[in-house]
Structures are given as C-alpha cells and as structure tokens.
mmCIF file of C-alpha atoms and ligand atoms in Angstrom:
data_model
loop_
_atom_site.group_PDB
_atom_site.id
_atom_site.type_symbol
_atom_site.label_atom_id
_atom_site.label_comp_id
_atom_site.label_asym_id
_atom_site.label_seq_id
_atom_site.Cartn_x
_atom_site.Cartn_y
_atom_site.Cartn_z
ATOM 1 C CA UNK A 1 33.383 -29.979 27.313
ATOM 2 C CA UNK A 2 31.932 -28.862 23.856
ATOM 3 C CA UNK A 3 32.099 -25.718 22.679
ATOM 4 C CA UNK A 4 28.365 -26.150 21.356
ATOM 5 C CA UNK A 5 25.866 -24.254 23.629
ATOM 6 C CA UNK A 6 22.170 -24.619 22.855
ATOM 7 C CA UNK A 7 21.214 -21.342 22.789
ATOM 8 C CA UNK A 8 17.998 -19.648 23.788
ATOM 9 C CA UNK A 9 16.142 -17.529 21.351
ATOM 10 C CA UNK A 10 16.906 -13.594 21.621
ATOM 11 C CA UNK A 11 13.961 -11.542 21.865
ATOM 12 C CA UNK A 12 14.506 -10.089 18.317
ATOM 13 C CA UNK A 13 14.171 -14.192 16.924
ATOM 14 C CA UNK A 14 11.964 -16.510 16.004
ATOM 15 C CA UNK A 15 11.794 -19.887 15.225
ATOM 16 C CA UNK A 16 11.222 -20.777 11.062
ATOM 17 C CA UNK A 17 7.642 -22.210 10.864
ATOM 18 C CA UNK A 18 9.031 -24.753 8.129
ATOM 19 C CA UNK A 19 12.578 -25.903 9.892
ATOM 20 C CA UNK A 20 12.467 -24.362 13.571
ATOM 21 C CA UNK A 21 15.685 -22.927 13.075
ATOM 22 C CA UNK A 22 16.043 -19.464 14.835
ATOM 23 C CA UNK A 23 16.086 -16.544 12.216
ATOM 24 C CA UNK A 24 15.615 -13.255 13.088
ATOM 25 C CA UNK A 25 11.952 -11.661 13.427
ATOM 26 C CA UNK A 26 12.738 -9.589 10.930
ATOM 27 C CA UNK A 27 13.175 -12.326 8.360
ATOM 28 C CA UNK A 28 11.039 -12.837 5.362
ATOM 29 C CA UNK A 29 12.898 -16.015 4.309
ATOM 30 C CA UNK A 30 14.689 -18.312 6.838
ATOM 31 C CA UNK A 31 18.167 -18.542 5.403
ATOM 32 C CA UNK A 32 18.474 -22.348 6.639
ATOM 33 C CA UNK A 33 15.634 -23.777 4.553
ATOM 34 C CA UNK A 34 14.678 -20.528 2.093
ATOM 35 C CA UNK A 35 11.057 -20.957 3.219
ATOM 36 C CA UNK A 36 9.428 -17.513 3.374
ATOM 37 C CA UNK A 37 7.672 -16.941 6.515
ATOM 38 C CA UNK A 38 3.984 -16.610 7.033
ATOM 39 C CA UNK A 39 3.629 -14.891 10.347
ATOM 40 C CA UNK A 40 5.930 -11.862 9.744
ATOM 41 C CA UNK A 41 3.231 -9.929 7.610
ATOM 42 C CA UNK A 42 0.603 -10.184 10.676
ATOM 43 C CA UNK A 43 3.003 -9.542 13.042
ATOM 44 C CA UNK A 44 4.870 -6.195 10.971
ATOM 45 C CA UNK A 45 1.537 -4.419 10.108
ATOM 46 C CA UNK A 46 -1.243 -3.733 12.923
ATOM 47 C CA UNK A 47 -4.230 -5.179 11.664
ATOM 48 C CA UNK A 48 -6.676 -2.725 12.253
ATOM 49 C CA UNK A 49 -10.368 -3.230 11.967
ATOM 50 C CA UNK A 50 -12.786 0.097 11.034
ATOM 51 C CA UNK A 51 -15.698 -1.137 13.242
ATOM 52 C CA UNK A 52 -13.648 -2.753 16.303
ATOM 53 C CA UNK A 53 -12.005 0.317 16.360
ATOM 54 C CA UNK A 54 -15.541 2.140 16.199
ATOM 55 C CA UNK A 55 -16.689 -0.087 18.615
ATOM 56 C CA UNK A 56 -13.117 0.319 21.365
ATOM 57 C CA UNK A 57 -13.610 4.104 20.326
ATOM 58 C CA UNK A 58 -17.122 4.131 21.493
ATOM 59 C CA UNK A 59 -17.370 2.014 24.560
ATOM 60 C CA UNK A 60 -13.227 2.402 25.536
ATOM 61 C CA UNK A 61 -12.077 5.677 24.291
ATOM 62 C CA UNK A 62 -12.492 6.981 27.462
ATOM 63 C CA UNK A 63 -9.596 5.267 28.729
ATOM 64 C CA UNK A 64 -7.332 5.561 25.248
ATOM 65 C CA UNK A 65 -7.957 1.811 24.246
ATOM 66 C CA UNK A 66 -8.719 2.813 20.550
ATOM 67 C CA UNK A 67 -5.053 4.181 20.575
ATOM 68 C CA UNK A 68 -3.732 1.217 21.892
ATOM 69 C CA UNK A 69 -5.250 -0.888 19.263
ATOM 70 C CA UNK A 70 -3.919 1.268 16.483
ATOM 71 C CA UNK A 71 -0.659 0.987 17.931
ATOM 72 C CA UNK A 72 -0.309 4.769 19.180
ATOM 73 C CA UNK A 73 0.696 3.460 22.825
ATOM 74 C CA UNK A 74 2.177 7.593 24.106
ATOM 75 C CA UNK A 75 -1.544 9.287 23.039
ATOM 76 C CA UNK A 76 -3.004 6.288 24.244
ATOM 77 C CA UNK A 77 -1.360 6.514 27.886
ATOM 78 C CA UNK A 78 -1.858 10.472 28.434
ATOM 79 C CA UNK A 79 -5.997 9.368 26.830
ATOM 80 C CA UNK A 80 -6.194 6.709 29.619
ATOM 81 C CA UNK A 81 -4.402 9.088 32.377
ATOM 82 C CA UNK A 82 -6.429 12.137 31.110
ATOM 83 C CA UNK A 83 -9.872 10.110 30.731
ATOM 84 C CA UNK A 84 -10.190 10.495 26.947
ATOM 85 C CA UNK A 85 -9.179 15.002 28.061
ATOM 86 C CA UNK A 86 -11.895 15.109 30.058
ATOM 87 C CA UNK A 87 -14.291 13.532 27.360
ATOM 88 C CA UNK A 88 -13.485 16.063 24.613
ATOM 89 C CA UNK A 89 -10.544 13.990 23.397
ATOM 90 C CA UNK A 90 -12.874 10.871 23.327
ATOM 91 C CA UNK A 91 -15.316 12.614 21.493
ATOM 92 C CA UNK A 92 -12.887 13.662 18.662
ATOM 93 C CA UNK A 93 -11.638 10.905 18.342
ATOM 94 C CA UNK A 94 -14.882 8.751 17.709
ATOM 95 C CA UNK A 95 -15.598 11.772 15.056
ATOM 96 C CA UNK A 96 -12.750 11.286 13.188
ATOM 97 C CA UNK A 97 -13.383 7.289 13.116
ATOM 98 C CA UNK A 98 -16.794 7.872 12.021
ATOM 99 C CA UNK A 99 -15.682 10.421 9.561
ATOM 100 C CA UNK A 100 -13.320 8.276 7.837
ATOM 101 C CA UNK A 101 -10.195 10.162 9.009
ATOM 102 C CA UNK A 102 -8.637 8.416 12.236
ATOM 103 C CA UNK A 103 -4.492 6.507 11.568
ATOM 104 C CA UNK A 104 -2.644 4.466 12.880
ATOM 105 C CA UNK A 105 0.949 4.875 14.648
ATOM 106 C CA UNK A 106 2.012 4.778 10.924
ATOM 107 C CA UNK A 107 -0.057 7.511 9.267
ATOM 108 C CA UNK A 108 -2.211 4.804 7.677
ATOM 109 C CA UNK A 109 -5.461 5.810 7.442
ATOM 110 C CA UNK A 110 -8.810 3.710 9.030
ATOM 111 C CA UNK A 111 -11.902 3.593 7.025
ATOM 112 C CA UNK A 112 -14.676 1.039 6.733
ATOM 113 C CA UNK A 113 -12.884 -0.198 3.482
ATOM 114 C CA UNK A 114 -10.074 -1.844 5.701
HETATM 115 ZN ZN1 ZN B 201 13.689 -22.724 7.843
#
C-alpha cells in the first residue's frame, strides 16, 4: 500500500486553469505553475448589471430576487417571505435602483454606469 491518496478537491479549491493542480479558491496565482488565475475576479466580485437589476427589481422584487442578485441573500429571504413588505418594500427598492442609489452586499453602489 502507498501512502499516496488521490485526493478530492475541498470545497474551498479549485483546479489551476493552466496546470489542473488544486490551489485554493482564494488563489490569484497557482503556486505549482505561477499562472495567475482568470476566473477568481468573476467569481470574488458579484457582477452586477444596473438594468437586469432594474429589470429583477421590476418584474421580481416582489419576491426579493433583486437582493439575491446583488448578493444580499438575509433581506432577500425576509423580501421573498414578506412579498417585497407587502409591496412597499418592492416599491422602495425599485426607487432607489432608478434613483441611482441601490448596493450590493458590499456597500458598492449600482448605477447605470456599471
Ligand atoms: Zn498551475
């Protein structure tokens, strides 16, 4: 018996897009082969879109999908349970996209420039 074992890739990993060697998520440069990974950057920031987000807002809001898509999933869930607060909720929040002044889970803020 070896003492190799093939290992399966934790949930935190990923496999290099250059090598395939397993690096961590996380990773900007695979440590095996030094190639800096391409996927990380679309994968770390939630690429948000001013008019889908209009558009989820306006035809989804109602059930909190807009907050899902910009990554605030505990606003989302009580928007979806609370359909959109009864309407007012949805309504502010389609305001506030329209107006230029609706973030993400990470304070960024959504505007037709992004
Ligand atoms: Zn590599």
């Amino acid at each position: 018996m070896s003492d190799y074992q093939p290992r399966e890739k934790a949930p935190d990993e990923a496999f290099c897009s250059s090598c395939g060697a397993i690096i961590k998520k996380e990773a900007e440069i695979c440590p095996k082969c030094g190639v800096r990974q391409k996927t990380v950057f679309a994968n770390r920031d939630i690429n948000t879109n001013w008019l889908v987000l209009l558009l989820l807002s306006a035809f989804l809001g109602g059930i909190g999908v807009d907050r899902f898509y910009v990554g605030k999933i505990g606003t989302g869930i009580l928007k979806l349970i609370t359909f959109g607060g009864l309407g007012v909720w949805w309504l502010i929040d389609l305001i506030m996209i329209v107006c230029g002044k609706f973030t993400d889970s990470k304070g960024n803020i959504i505007t037709i420039r992004n």
